[in-house]
XYZ file of C-alpha atoms in Angstrom:
531
model
C 21.676 59.497 -59.625
C 24.659 59.401 -58.424
C 26.537 56.317 -59.886
C 28.462 55.189 -56.674
C 24.778 54.661 -54.834
C 23.555 53.741 -58.125
C 26.199 50.616 -58.444
C 25.463 49.038 -54.248
C 21.615 49.544 -54.986
C 22.522 46.608 -57.337
C 24.440 45.045 -55.887
C 22.375 44.650 -53.144
C 19.682 43.513 -55.377
C 21.267 40.596 -56.238
C 22.336 39.744 -53.462
C 26.039 40.528 -52.640
C 27.213 42.550 -50.928
C 30.178 45.354 -52.043
C 33.061 44.741 -49.628
C 32.707 41.047 -50.535
C 31.391 41.133 -54.121
C 33.688 39.345 -57.205
C 33.027 39.447 -60.650
C 33.713 35.691 -60.557
C 30.463 34.929 -58.315
C 26.733 33.954 -59.740
C 24.864 36.720 -57.743
C 22.299 34.224 -56.978
C 22.668 32.325 -54.063
C 22.566 28.073 -55.562
C 19.684 26.729 -52.538
C 20.600 23.859 -49.662
C 21.702 20.293 -50.887
C 19.580 17.864 -48.771
C 20.045 14.001 -48.785
C 17.143 11.698 -50.260
C 17.222 9.535 -46.980
C 14.259 10.058 -43.952
C 15.920 10.060 -40.633
C 13.561 9.398 -38.481
C 14.522 11.765 -34.729
C 13.595 9.598 -32.386
C 13.420 10.887 -28.373
C 15.425 10.212 -25.705
C 12.437 7.487 -23.815
C 11.893 5.975 -27.585
C 15.328 5.063 -27.520
C 15.862 3.000 -24.663
C 13.116 0.146 -26.383
C 16.346 -0.326 -29.299
C 18.449 -1.183 -25.994
C 19.998 2.422 -27.255
C 22.684 3.332 -24.842
C 22.525 5.994 -22.556
C 25.257 6.264 -20.769
C 27.645 7.344 -23.708
C 27.298 11.025 -24.817
C 27.425 11.029 -28.448
C 29.399 13.989 -28.142
C 32.075 13.293 -26.288
C 31.952 9.448 -25.401
C 31.960 9.833 -22.021
C 30.135 9.500 -18.655
C 28.650 11.611 -16.587
C 26.440 12.518 -13.563
C 22.911 11.012 -13.670
C 20.175 13.995 -13.292
C 16.608 12.137 -12.760
C 13.311 13.755 -15.427
C 11.082 15.394 -12.780
C 7.353 13.068 -13.282
C 5.536 15.497 -14.819
C 8.226 16.467 -17.883
C 8.467 12.613 -18.414
C 4.536 11.988 -18.654
C 4.382 15.348 -20.854
C 7.249 14.073 -23.199
C 5.284 10.687 -23.285
C 1.879 12.142 -24.325
C 3.615 14.344 -26.897
C 5.654 11.567 -28.481
C 1.807 9.538 -28.657
C 0.201 12.398 -30.051
C 2.749 12.457 -32.475
C 2.502 8.647 -33.650
C -1.468 8.360 -33.104
C -2.032 7.052 -29.477
C -3.330 8.231 -26.835
C -0.903 9.574 -24.076
C -2.147 7.376 -21.130
C 0.334 5.276 -19.638
C -1.251 1.473 -20.831
C -2.174 2.568 -23.923
C 2.050 4.174 -24.350
C 3.107 0.541 -22.535
C 0.873 -1.291 -25.348
C 2.890 0.924 -28.308
C 6.382 0.403 -26.982
C 5.968 -3.723 -26.947
C 4.318 -3.601 -29.996
C 7.676 -2.041 -32.021
C 9.763 -4.280 -29.865
C 7.849 -7.170 -31.851
C 7.947 -5.971 -34.884
C 12.552 -4.929 -34.388
C 13.939 -6.827 -31.966
C 11.534 -9.914 -32.179
C 10.053 -10.458 -28.257
C 6.669 -11.349 -29.034
C 5.364 -10.902 -26.029
C 1.636 -10.976 -26.520
C 0.644 -10.153 -23.181
C 1.262 -6.915 -20.915
C 1.459 -7.701 -17.244
C 0.446 -5.163 -14.980
C 3.205 -4.387 -12.895
C 4.967 -3.687 -16.693
C 2.498 -0.363 -17.499
C 2.907 0.570 -13.661
C 6.966 0.583 -13.932
C 6.312 3.050 -16.960
C 4.749 4.880 -14.643
C 7.145 5.067 -11.810
C 10.354 5.008 -13.483
C 12.234 8.217 -14.264
C 15.351 8.263 -17.440
C 18.738 9.233 -16.596
C 19.819 12.153 -18.571
C 24.060 11.994 -18.797
C 25.536 15.722 -18.740
C 29.424 16.007 -18.626
C 31.089 17.953 -14.887
C 33.747 19.920 -15.864
C 35.830 18.855 -13.352
C 36.047 15.546 -13.625
C 37.791 13.441 -16.130
C 36.551 10.548 -18.642
C 39.153 8.460 -17.579
C 37.340 8.789 -14.344
C 34.116 7.663 -14.718
C 33.992 5.593 -17.759
C 35.506 2.376 -18.036
C 37.863 1.480 -21.042
C 35.074 -1.400 -22.452
C 31.872 1.570 -21.639
C 34.047 3.928 -24.241
C 34.422 1.200 -26.737
C 31.263 -0.548 -26.563
C 28.903 -0.287 -29.794
C 25.424 2.253 -28.979
C 23.064 -0.109 -30.986
C 23.470 -3.727 -30.366
C 21.984 -6.819 -32.712
C 21.579 -10.305 -31.998
C 22.706 -13.058 -34.636
C 20.422 -13.615 -37.442
C 17.866 -16.837 -37.378
C 17.548 -18.165 -40.808
C 14.237 -19.082 -41.551
C 12.861 -22.555 -40.423
C 12.396 -25.172 -43.608
C 8.769 -24.237 -45.222
C 5.684 -26.225 -43.714
C 2.584 -27.349 -45.027
C -0.040 -26.366 -42.764
C -1.813 -23.371 -43.610
C -2.979 -21.586 -40.724
C -5.321 -18.459 -40.406
C -2.058 -16.235 -40.394
C -1.314 -16.728 -44.145
C -5.356 -15.215 -45.195
C -4.896 -12.285 -42.889
C -4.730 -8.783 -44.331
C -2.664 -7.221 -42.237
C 0.572 -5.734 -41.878
C 0.893 -7.442 -38.098
C 2.042 -10.730 -36.949
C -0.299 -12.651 -35.006
C 1.258 -11.875 -31.458
C 1.172 -8.198 -31.695
C -2.811 -8.726 -32.953
C -3.345 -10.726 -29.431
C -1.457 -7.770 -27.843
C -4.372 -5.422 -29.658
C -7.316 -7.257 -28.878
C -6.024 -8.056 -25.128
C -7.963 -6.476 -22.666
C -6.305 -3.572 -21.048
C -5.993 -4.164 -17.518
C -6.063 -1.171 -15.820
C -4.079 -0.010 -12.388
C -6.446 0.549 -9.138
C -5.925 4.279 -8.096
C -6.384 4.916 -3.866
C -8.057 8.041 -3.166
C -5.556 9.795 -1.391
C -7.916 12.495 1.152
C -10.610 10.970 3.398
C -14.247 10.527 1.859
C -15.121 11.402 5.870
C -13.833 13.040 9.087
C -15.589 12.937 12.428
C -14.787 15.033 15.437
C -14.142 12.491 18.348
C -13.153 14.857 21.418
C -11.128 13.192 24.253
C -9.634 10.965 22.139
C -6.497 9.583 24.183
C -3.107 10.469 22.914
C -1.654 7.244 24.269
C 0.650 4.716 22.234
C -0.605 2.038 24.284
C -4.222 2.021 24.023
C -6.917 0.731 21.324
C -10.524 3.041 21.866
C -11.896 1.835 18.698
C -13.479 -1.033 16.792
C -15.301 -1.907 13.904
C -18.258 -4.870 14.177
C -19.424 -6.917 11.665
C -23.113 -4.903 11.445
C -21.242 -2.176 10.394
C -20.823 0.130 14.016
C -18.223 1.601 14.956
C -17.562 1.866 18.798
C -15.427 5.180 19.536
C -13.922 5.419 23.265
C -14.261 8.720 24.287
C -12.808 10.124 27.837
C -15.028 7.735 30.203
C -17.868 7.412 27.616
C -18.197 4.742 24.625
C -19.624 6.185 22.167
C -21.238 4.322 19.075
C -22.140 5.421 15.485
C -24.030 3.430 12.955
C -21.279 3.846 9.809
C -24.307 3.913 7.548
C -27.355 6.559 8.750
C -24.247 7.618 10.780
C -26.061 8.079 13.901
C -24.489 8.489 17.076
C -25.277 7.275 20.617
C -24.725 7.135 23.913
C -23.719 3.612 25.565
C -22.358 4.237 28.355
C -20.417 6.978 30.853
C -18.044 6.043 33.696
C -18.328 8.796 35.115
C -20.170 7.710 37.803
C -19.864 3.960 37.103
C -20.347 1.352 39.936
C -19.429 -1.744 39.845
C -21.215 -4.939 41.556
C -20.033 -7.932 43.067
C -16.596 -6.172 44.080
C -16.041 -7.847 47.885
C -12.375 -6.402 48.024
C -13.242 -3.221 47.209
C -14.453 -0.697 49.032
C -17.881 2.079 48.992
C -15.570 4.750 47.445
C -13.616 2.863 44.815
C -16.829 1.364 43.715
C -18.474 4.434 43.715
C -15.040 6.008 41.824
C -14.963 7.637 38.448
C -13.585 5.711 35.683
C -12.071 6.175 31.967
C -12.433 3.903 28.898
C -9.168 2.563 27.693
C -10.035 -0.164 25.189
C -13.018 -1.555 23.099
C -13.435 -4.719 21.349
C -16.265 -6.621 19.765
C -17.273 -10.300 19.600
C -17.593 -12.523 16.929
C -21.631 -11.303 17.734
C -22.216 -8.589 16.875
C -24.434 -7.750 19.380
C -20.862 -7.682 22.274
C -18.999 -5.208 23.626
C -15.793 -5.983 25.638
C -14.867 -2.190 27.562
C -12.212 -2.000 29.479
C -11.065 0.566 31.733
C -8.382 1.939 33.316
C -9.103 0.774 37.221
C -8.880 -2.365 35.461
C -12.065 -3.427 34.799
C -13.663 -5.246 32.182
C -17.492 -4.429 31.497
C -19.439 -6.464 28.820
C -22.334 -4.877 27.412
C -25.249 -6.040 25.268
C -25.874 -2.836 22.922
C -29.146 -4.317 21.537
C -30.760 -3.620 25.508
C -27.684 -1.318 25.773
C -27.057 -2.794 29.101
C -24.287 -3.914 31.061
C -24.407 -7.907 31.368
C -21.196 -8.698 33.395
C -17.920 -7.141 34.572
C -14.475 -8.343 35.480
C -12.448 -7.494 38.244
C -9.343 -9.532 37.395
C -6.697 -6.911 36.246
C -4.923 -4.620 39.392
C -4.712 -1.510 36.614
C -5.812 -0.381 33.037
C -6.711 -2.879 30.540
C -5.305 -1.334 27.013
C -6.505 -4.553 24.700
C -8.970 -6.920 24.472
C -9.619 -9.909 22.028
C -12.443 -12.123 21.728
C -12.453 -15.751 20.870
C -15.836 -16.986 20.552
C -17.253 -16.788 24.270
C -13.706 -16.349 25.677
C -12.093 -12.993 25.973
C -8.814 -12.097 26.491
C -7.926 -8.757 28.435
C -4.194 -7.353 28.096
C -3.126 -5.433 31.870
C -0.834 -2.486 33.181
C -0.588 -5.021 35.420
C 1.738 -7.853 32.474
C -1.290 -10.639 32.495
C -3.247 -12.138 30.286
C -6.910 -13.229 32.114
C -8.686 -15.039 29.670
C -12.020 -14.916 30.477
C -15.338 -17.059 29.534
C -18.778 -15.000 29.888
C -21.552 -17.781 29.607
C -20.128 -19.306 33.174
C -18.972 -15.678 34.178
C -15.597 -17.732 35.330
C -11.795 -17.751 34.411
C -10.398 -20.190 31.759
C -6.706 -19.551 32.685
C -4.167 -16.724 33.135
C -0.699 -15.961 31.104
C 2.418 -14.811 32.405
C 5.334 -14.580 30.642
C 5.694 -10.330 30.141
C 7.922 -8.615 32.080
C 5.904 -5.068 31.341
C 2.512 -3.738 30.358
C 0.690 -6.362 27.437
C -0.194 -3.965 24.730
C -1.232 -6.244 21.782
C -3.732 -9.074 21.853
C -4.379 -10.622 18.024
C -6.391 -14.425 18.296
C -5.107 -16.629 14.467
C -7.730 -17.126 12.134
C -8.169 -20.471 13.072
C -8.278 -18.991 16.947
C -5.431 -21.722 17.719
C -2.544 -19.726 18.791
C -2.617 -15.822 20.894
C 0.114 -13.533 19.370
C 0.842 -10.802 22.398
C 2.914 -8.307 22.678
C 4.563 -5.785 25.405
C 6.424 -2.651 26.385
C 9.038 -5.377 27.202
C 9.687 -5.186 23.258
C 8.521 -9.113 23.010
C 6.305 -10.678 20.996
C 4.629 -13.582 22.318
C 2.823 -16.906 20.978
C 0.450 -18.942 23.248
C -1.949 -21.506 22.634
C -5.285 -22.297 23.159
C -4.935 -25.472 25.238
C -4.015 -23.454 28.207
C -0.835 -24.554 28.984
C 1.490 -22.763 31.507
C 3.907 -21.695 29.083
C 3.795 -20.182 25.824
C 5.062 -21.144 22.932
C 7.247 -19.667 21.136
C 9.104 -15.744 21.743
C 10.464 -13.089 19.778
C 12.649 -10.878 20.807
C 14.391 -8.537 18.097
C 11.869 -5.501 17.874
C 14.078 -2.751 20.257
C 10.387 -1.253 20.492
C 6.833 -1.688 22.223
C 5.149 -4.367 20.435
C 1.376 -3.266 19.661
C 1.066 -3.357 16.314
C 0.154 -7.082 15.486
C -2.548 -8.622 12.383
C -2.638 -12.383 11.180
C -2.801 -12.798 7.899
C -6.481 -13.990 6.262
C -4.891 -15.731 3.799
C -2.189 -17.693 4.663
C -2.443 -19.834 7.364
C 0.787 -18.542 10.238
C 1.383 -15.919 8.713
C 1.821 -13.510 11.335
C 3.336 -8.968 10.978
C 3.919 -7.221 14.087
C 5.518 -3.840 14.182
C 7.716 -1.862 16.731
C 7.592 1.526 18.682
C 10.090 4.729 17.735
C 13.183 3.246 18.619
C 12.234 -0.428 16.148
C 10.442 0.897 13.108
C 10.156 -1.728 11.612
C 7.530 -4.377 10.601
C 8.625 -8.556 10.683
C 6.777 -10.858 9.277
C 6.991 -14.264 11.148
C 5.277 -17.683 10.516
C 3.753 -19.271 13.595
C 4.119 -22.775 11.354
C 8.011 -22.670 12.065
C 8.604 -20.348 14.853
C 10.925 -18.114 11.851
C 10.955 -14.706 11.034
C 10.419 -14.375 7.537
C 10.937 -10.773 6.137
C 11.691 -7.422 8.027
C 10.819 -3.747 6.181
C 11.567 -1.000 8.060
C 9.097 2.207 7.219
C 11.332 5.045 8.740
C 8.660 5.732 11.253
C 7.017 4.694 14.851
C 4.771 1.170 13.582
C 1.285 1.825 15.893
C -1.263 -0.659 13.970
C -1.901 -3.118 11.826
C -4.304 -4.840 9.191
C -4.288 -7.004 6.224
C -6.720 -6.791 3.647
C -9.321 -9.353 3.757
C -10.645 -9.168 -0.352
C -6.580 -8.558 -1.256
C -4.259 -11.248 -0.292
C -1.252 -8.905 -0.793
C -1.505 -6.592 0.908
C -1.595 -4.784 4.122
C -2.843 -1.758 5.826
C 0.051 0.517 8.368
C -0.451 3.293 10.480
C 2.845 5.715 12.215
C 3.439 8.037 13.956
C 6.109 9.858 14.805
C 8.117 11.339 13.109
C 5.468 11.290 9.530
C 1.598 10.558 10.919
C 1.252 8.837 7.935
C -1.236 5.327 6.245
C 0.910 2.867 4.047
C -0.742 1.255 2.165
C 2.316 -1.947 1.508
C 2.301 -4.254 -1.235
C 3.538 -8.012 0.246
C 5.900 -9.603 0.296
C 7.674 -7.096 -1.672
C 6.959 -4.414 0.848
C 6.079 -1.517 -1.681
C 4.362 1.208 -0.793
C 0.502 1.334 -2.493
C 0.098 4.873 -1.383
C 0.257 7.241 1.254
C -2.111 8.890 3.036
C -1.890 11.618 5.210
C -3.993 14.012 6.797
C -3.786 13.554 10.635
C -1.388 16.099 12.873
C -0.760 13.831 15.082
C 0.387 10.131 15.603
C -2.204 7.280 14.176
C -2.820 6.008 16.764
C -5.704 3.840 16.177
C -7.325 1.322 13.030
C -9.958 -0.394 12.132
C -11.572 -1.980 8.764
C -15.096 -1.883 7.983
C -17.189 -5.695 7.452
C -16.417 -5.534 3.344
C -12.631 -5.340 3.610
C -13.235 -2.341 1.174
C -12.768 0.493 4.074
C -10.233 1.742 6.822
C -11.099 4.182 10.052
C -8.943 5.732 11.807
C -7.680 8.155 15.192
C -5.089 10.355 16.035
C -4.021 12.104 18.535
C -5.727 15.512 16.640
C -9.118 14.229 18.176
C -10.104 12.975 14.896
C -11.618 9.657 13.248
C -10.695 10.052 9.607
C -12.579 7.222 6.839
C -10.514 6.145 3.941
C -11.161 3.340 0.946
C -8.034 1.630 0.128
C -8.188 -2.069 -0.108
C -9.750 -3.390 -3.524
C -13.655 -4.340 -3.758
C -14.139 -8.104 -3.082
C -15.402 -10.265 -5.966
C -18.526 -12.013 -6.092
C -17.987 -15.432 -6.222
C -21.543 -17.483 -7.820
C -22.841 -19.846 -6.465
C -23.720 -22.653 -8.738
C -26.007 -24.763 -6.673
C -27.934 -21.911 -5.744
C -31.456 -22.051 -5.970
C -31.816 -18.765 -7.622
C -29.655 -20.249 -10.543
C -32.421 -21.353 -12.521
C -30.019 -22.183 -15.505
C -28.420 -24.955 -13.843
C -32.055 -26.636 -13.605
C -33.402 -26.715 -16.588
C -33.485 -29.352 -19.483
């Protein structure tokens, strides 16, 4: 064997190179020395719990433009961090785990976790800082931030003087404090999820795409009335049975002395429907200015009001009286018991498209195409009580809160796009919310005092569930292809139905269920009668 080749082979077997070989170097490399201290690595989202300032980069000490982490990536990091420390990746568990770390390391002593804290963990994102090549550190960071510490510590609190009081914590074998134990054993507060898709969709041919009409209403007996063209249909929401109530194609109007015979037999179309409080009477407004009262049990017309000279776009019941708003700019209150006109309200200068009585039936709110919202008293005063002129478009969406007395919400059209909250007690505007699109309808939740839903037209065609008074959107529902003009609520207050110009009706589960309150005086409660 060649001696030169044999020498190179021995050097390679000993881990030495022929180029950098030296007789003074050991052929066996020494192992890498490691520190005996174990420093655990923490993820970026856990560093915020230790008051870590993420706006300062540890490499260069300067801040820069922030980049938001996507929600999917953030949730993946949270799940990985949760599985690594032995907790689940669900949002309530991670929130509890973070609070346990804060209690142990920072002495926050929080034993109850709020639902808003869990929701904030789902929504907020973590900023990541990166350097921009065209900027200097002096342009982005102040001198105070460059000299600040990464970790912040509070003053040391001396232990209080020992007391002779003995409690159950002295006998506890758990390393956790009583506050952390209370936090762990406290019941989890679940976050309500609102379904994004409707649970039922119905075709509604000839459903008019007109902003000023009101063509659907849901009764207390769970029957939905829909005005389609010249017909009114009744749909039982439980059995899905659909029946035809009336057809105004060849409608004959009785007791119309001033109308000719040709006008009495002229075709008509439906422009508004509204159920009475008795639930078996239905009011139907027409394009020719008539208001028909139908008894749905006998499916017969019991009365006709012919006082308007133009179409009736909105109706509002108050016990045995019915108010109708028309394009002729007038509001007529009619008593169906005596078949007489009780009062006429004159205040709008254009078409009346919204009418709603307050929950105590004392104040009537009316909205019109003149961008005004008027409040009327049921004492039949000549003038209105208050006029709000801050809307910039037609006011059709009107809703009274069933939980707070005197709270009224109103929405404007395309040029306005705002929801405004008023107080009928002080006649002042409480707050304003910009929705970004045309507000078509508003409705308050019956079961939750701080939730309401709104339907919108141009340009988003969506349904939004809001949290009042912060007006944070809880859910945004999409599905309609055109303006969502019509809205009504189920008798149990859990579902809503929406109608649009795309000729469809969609049913959504958006509100919470009603809480069952047990009556202690009920005869079925036998425990209170035991001796």
